[in-house]
Amino acid sequence: MIAELGLAALWLAAALAALQMIAGFLAVRDGGESALAQLIRPAAIVQGALVTFSFAMLVWLFAITDLSVKLVATNSHSMKPLIFKLSGSFGNHEGSMLLWVMVMGLAGGLIALVERRLPERTMNATLAAQGVVSVGFYAFLLLSSNPFERLPTPPAEGMGLNPLLQDIGLVFHPPTLYLGYVGLSVAFSFAVGALLTRQVTPDFARAMRPWILGAWVLLTIGIIAGSYWAYYELGWGGWWFWDPVENASLMPWLAATALLHSASVLASRDALRTWTIMLGVVAFSMSMVGTFLVRSGILTSVHAFAVDPERGSFILLLLAIYIGGALLLFALRAGTISEGQRFSVASREGALVFNNVMLSAILAIVLLGTLYPLLTEAFDVRVSVGPPYFNPVGAIFTLPMLAVMAVGPLLRWRQDRMDRIGKEIALFAALVLAALILTSLLADIAILPLLGLALGLGLAVASLLPLRGRKLSRTPLSTWGMVVAHFGVAVALIGMASESAFTSERLAAVEEGGTTTVGPWTITLEAVEPVAGPNWTAIQGRMTARYNDGEARQVAPQARNFWAPLQQTTESALVTRWNGQLYAVMGDRAPDGRWQVRLWWKPFVTLIWYGGLIVALGGVLALIGRVLSDLRHRRLAARIAERRADREAMA
Amino acid sequence: MSWRVWVPLFAFALFLGLAGYQLTQPKDEFVESRMVGRELPYFDLPPAMDGVAGATNADFADGTPKLLNIWASWCLPCIAEAPHLEALKEQGVEIIGVAIRDRPEDVTRFLAQHGNPYTRIAADDLSEVQLAIGSSGVPETFVIDGEGVIRYQHIGDIRANDVPILLAELEKAR
């Protein structure tokens, strides 16, 4: 009964999305005269509620482990801890698509509820575009990936959830990422709406900006969570692998970052109109392309997701309609949108354009690297493009971008002279140079990490300069947001550079009671013992780790064997100090009785994720600032209108 | 506005074509060599640079299992693979390299830069060995047992998590 309720709600929501789409387009055509136009906003709101209800039903089915539902039987198990039963509802293809559609429905409902700034016609066009995107996904769910399908004969027990996914990181990682992806669908709908009505105005950018900010913050958090999950759960000791799935979330993030900045220029200076529209289309396109690459199975990746050419074809068809349609519309309409205000190269806009171009270049590099194997496979050559391509090529564009990021926020809008901020530039250059010389004297490290460290240190200081000479309590929250986010980038950069420059690794065969070293650590393997968990058994290495003869810490990495389904995983063990992390992985037993142990000492590696969180915090501050100033604006406008009405009544 | 506004659409059409084509292709995850379980074919290759030994199939039949690593200085994933080969060597694994269509000076430069885990490095200028043992690309690694029989094939670069797998396969081949 629960499953049928969920399915019914899903069909109803799909019907409402179709209504929203048709009514929206009719309203755009006849100027909102038809009675149907009154239905657009309510349809979006009710659709959001229905699809949320449907998703809640799926979660309920997982909570009670209803094995007569195929999706539950294939992805869950009655012995699983409750939290993983719940996360199991979206730890698979069907469930995650339902989550996706739910977030999209909620976003559409929210725009319909709160957005009052856009002209009614643009608003209708936006909701119509949102309707088109939603209808496609509903069709996908209902026709080819029904999450509520029943089994004729329920099995006695479920098949379990991939042990790699039985992790608290995976409870939060997909929802945040999805909220981000789908938030970008709102930006996409706005862009299409504006193209349809040819109203690309600063007001449009202001209306779109909170959505981009929100999506961008969630994407940032999702990427950080995913990176840390891969780092400690996969047991490989790395934090970024340029895996197609990782790239699938990085690419929309890069586009969203560019969009965020160009929308700012449009909102405050009425420039970069077509560019902002283009980025709005590209950002969501990247979410879709990423989803397609991950789910169609045409690229091999460590994340074995649903590999199914039929589903792949369906997503490809959706891609062709949405992105192809939007790009065609863009090509036809871009000529009729004027470019807006002019500005000189040495200005805030100039710096933002430079960073936009660099971000786009990095995006192109990542996209090319991800698609390259696809291209060569068409000619029957199998290649894999790994870190040796992405790291140096990406750095070529990242490093100058970071340098401009340090001085850009100090420039004035429209027109400025570089010599006005000569002192700040000199300070930044001096900091970078000093860090360069100091680090290269202290240690023998490769050129890219060295540059990264120096730039990171310079940027950390430079990012705070926009606050100088301001009254801190009077500084707008959005300025705080920018400063904090830029500072976070510097912190993360220092973490990345330090990790790649100073990591030491040791792969050793150790007997019980034996000792080995890595970096400043001395590690003794006290014993190897079996342990058991709720649905796994493991061998656990009990180790004592001593940092430079200091206090001893206990480390216990495990090699786990799950029995439903049968799978082996490594649980790495971490010791976190303020200046880095010790990372230990338990390996197999050698024939002579010694145990393989893999150890890493990674100085300042945690700064990568702390930096990312600081970036996200900056986004949150900016978002709060924007929403608050919007509310103030709205109240002010209402008061002016009231007074005008009063005056007219008097006259 | 000009032709430039059509560029994104054109690029996207290319992507669609490529992805569509790939979707219709049969999906074989690995081009597994038919030679696994068979003896190494005969070959006798010269050294890939001065100061190292070349290799013949007889070098693999001396009683101890070895790795046969197919690589090239022009191959990007081979750079990523280098530290893991080094780790295998430190575990006492003997690795014989076959450099595909390479130049001695490039081989020398690559090994100076990324370390030399090999006991012998043969020059395979015509991809003779590569074709004979059914390798589909660079890099690729084969586990050869003490009798010179191919026991295991690893396609693509060796990553950190492949090291224990290869060690286990070597153990099995003993």
Tab-separated table of C-alpha atoms in Angstrom, chain A residues 169-315:
chain	number	residue	atom	x	y	z
A	169	GLY	CA	29.818	10.215	4.678
A	170	LEU	CA	27.479	8.609	2.167
A	171	VAL	CA	24.470	9.556	4.242
A	172	PHE	CA	25.191	13.236	3.618
A	173	HIS	CA	27.280	13.307	0.470
A	174	PRO	CA	24.650	12.507	-2.227
A	175	PRO	CA	21.864	14.734	-0.857
A	176	THR	CA	24.124	17.794	-0.597
A	177	LEU	CA	25.543	17.174	-4.048
A	178	TYR	CA	22.073	16.715	-5.502
A	179	LEU	CA	20.766	19.849	-3.871
A	180	GLY	CA	23.656	21.587	-5.594
A	181	TYR	CA	23.101	20.015	-9.010
A	182	VAL	CA	19.426	20.681	-8.940
A	183	GLY	CA	19.848	24.205	-7.605
A	184	LEU	CA	21.669	24.811	-10.851
A	185	SER	CA	18.592	23.615	-12.736
A	186	VAL	CA	16.882	26.691	-11.297
A	187	ALA	CA	19.630	28.904	-12.726
A	188	PHE	CA	19.146	27.090	-16.029
A	189	SER	CA	15.399	27.724	-16.004
A	190	PHE	CA	16.002	31.390	-15.180
A	191	ALA	CA	18.426	31.678	-18.084
A	192	VAL	CA	16.008	30.012	-20.509
A	193	GLY	CA	13.145	32.140	-19.179
A	194	ALA	CA	15.157	35.318	-19.722
A	195	LEU	CA	16.125	34.221	-23.224
A	196	LEU	CA	12.491	33.489	-24.105
A	197	THR	CA	11.318	36.934	-22.975
A	198	ARG	CA	14.570	38.750	-23.872
A	199	GLN	CA	14.684	40.318	-20.408
A	200	VAL	CA	18.267	40.016	-19.250
A	201	THR	CA	18.422	42.714	-16.612
A	202	PRO	CA	20.243	43.369	-13.327
A	203	ASP	CA	16.969	42.437	-11.618
A	204	PHE	CA	17.110	39.070	-13.336
A	205	ALA	CA	20.659	38.527	-12.052
A	206	ARG	CA	19.617	39.568	-8.537
A	207	ALA	CA	16.720	37.104	-8.610
A	208	MET	CA	18.958	34.306	-9.840
A	209	ARG	CA	21.872	35.010	-7.507
A	210	PRO	CA	20.590	33.462	-4.241
A	211	TRP	CA	19.816	30.253	-6.135
A	212	ILE	CA	23.293	30.093	-7.611
A	213	LEU	CA	24.805	30.867	-4.211
A	214	GLY	CA	22.758	28.169	-2.505
A	215	ALA	CA	23.536	25.574	-5.172
A	216	TRP	CA	27.194	26.526	-5.123
A	217	VAL	CA	27.484	26.239	-1.316
A	218	LEU	CA	25.876	22.788	-1.381
A	219	LEU	CA	28.040	21.643	-4.290
A	220	THR	CA	31.107	22.828	-2.398
A	221	ILE	CA	30.098	20.899	0.719
A	222	GLY	CA	29.198	17.843	-1.351
A	223	ILE	CA	32.561	17.841	-3.087
A	224	ILE	CA	34.446	18.226	0.210
A	225	ALA	CA	32.454	15.388	1.766
A	226	GLY	CA	33.058	13.193	-1.293
A	227	SER	CA	36.744	13.931	-1.304
A	228	TYR	CA	37.161	13.158	2.393
A	229	TRP	CA	35.077	10.008	2.017
A	230	ALA	CA	37.262	8.765	-0.844
A	231	TYR	CA	40.322	9.677	1.219
A	232	TYR	CA	39.532	7.638	4.303
A	233	GLU	CA	37.215	4.962	2.962
A	234	LEU	CA	38.972	3.769	-0.179
A	235	GLY	CA	42.259	3.340	1.676
A	236	TRP	CA	44.376	4.672	-1.171
A	237	GLY	CA	45.693	7.616	0.755
A	238	GLY	CA	44.802	10.199	-1.879
A	239	TRP	CA	42.129	12.875	-1.758
A	240	TRP	CA	41.514	13.559	-5.440
A	241	PHE	CA	41.820	10.949	-8.189
A	242	TRP	CA	40.442	12.775	-11.252
A	243	ASP	CA	37.975	9.960	-11.434
A	244	PRO	CA	35.125	10.614	-13.919
A	245	VAL	CA	32.675	10.678	-11.021
A	246	GLU	CA	34.705	13.247	-9.135
A	247	ASN	CA	35.034	15.300	-12.299
A	248	ALA	CA	31.274	15.051	-12.729
A	249	SER	CA	30.819	17.162	-9.599
A	250	LEU	CA	33.846	19.388	-10.146
A	251	MET	CA	32.731	20.552	-13.599
A	252	PRO	CA	29.389	22.040	-12.528
A	253	TRP	CA	31.183	23.591	-9.555
A	254	LEU	CA	33.661	25.347	-11.827
A	255	ALA	CA	30.841	26.604	-14.048
A	256	ALA	CA	28.790	27.679	-11.020
A	257	THR	CA	31.772	29.555	-9.586
A	258	ALA	CA	32.157	31.439	-12.865
A	259	LEU	CA	28.403	32.036	-13.022
A	260	LEU	CA	28.358	33.371	-9.465
A	261	HIS	CA	30.943	35.990	-10.333
A	262	SER	CA	29.479	36.998	-13.687
A	263	ALA	CA	25.985	37.248	-12.183
A	264	SER	CA	27.501	39.644	-9.632
A	265	VAL	CA	28.823	41.808	-12.439
A	266	LEU	CA	25.421	41.737	-14.143
A	267	ALA	CA	23.589	42.531	-10.907
A	268	SER	CA	25.716	45.474	-9.894
A	269	ARG	CA	27.059	46.807	-13.204
A	270	ASP	CA	24.623	45.571	-15.879
A	271	ALA	CA	27.459	44.063	-17.936
A	272	LEU	CA	28.242	40.525	-19.190
A	273	ARG	CA	24.627	39.790	-20.069
A	274	THR	CA	25.088	37.077	-22.713
A	275	TRP	CA	28.030	35.573	-20.859
A	276	THR	CA	25.956	35.145	-17.695
A	277	ILE	CA	23.131	33.518	-19.662
A	278	MET	CA	25.627	31.207	-21.343
A	279	LEU	CA	27.105	30.169	-17.987
A	280	GLY	CA	23.618	29.575	-16.598
A	281	VAL	CA	23.019	27.079	-19.394
A	282	VAL	CA	26.499	25.551	-19.120
A	283	ALA	CA	26.416	25.039	-15.324
A	284	PHE	CA	23.331	22.849	-15.376
A	285	SER	CA	24.500	21.177	-18.585
A	286	MET	CA	27.594	20.084	-16.679
A	287	SER	CA	25.404	18.549	-13.944
A	288	MET	CA	23.525	16.642	-16.622
A	289	VAL	CA	26.603	15.589	-18.590
A	290	GLY	CA	28.159	14.389	-15.334
A	291	THR	CA	25.057	12.394	-14.454
A	292	PHE	CA	25.031	10.874	-17.912
A	293	LEU	CA	28.696	9.882	-17.837
A	294	VAL	CA	28.327	8.273	-14.416
A	295	ARG	CA	25.147	6.367	-15.092
A	296	SER	CA	25.498	5.264	-18.692
A	297	GLY	CA	28.599	3.236	-17.908
A	298	ILE	CA	30.427	4.546	-20.958
A	299	LEU	CA	33.351	5.549	-18.775
A	300	THR	CA	34.923	3.205	-16.278
A	301	SER	CA	35.293	4.560	-12.782
A	302	VAL	CA	35.901	3.409	-9.223
A	303	HIS	CA	32.272	4.169	-8.447
A	304	ALA	CA	30.461	1.222	-10.015
A	305	PHE	CA	27.094	2.885	-10.530
A	306	ALA	CA	24.138	1.537	-12.456
A	307	VAL	CA	25.663	0.560	-15.757
A	308	ASP	CA	22.857	0.372	-18.229
A	309	PRO	CA	22.944	1.499	-21.869
A	310	GLU	CA	19.153	1.822	-21.998
A	311	ARG	CA	19.119	4.311	-19.153
A	312	GLY	CA	22.125	5.950	-20.708
A	313	SER	CA	20.157	6.467	-23.926
A	314	PHE	CA	17.280	7.978	-21.986
A	315	ILE	CA	19.506	10.509	-20.208
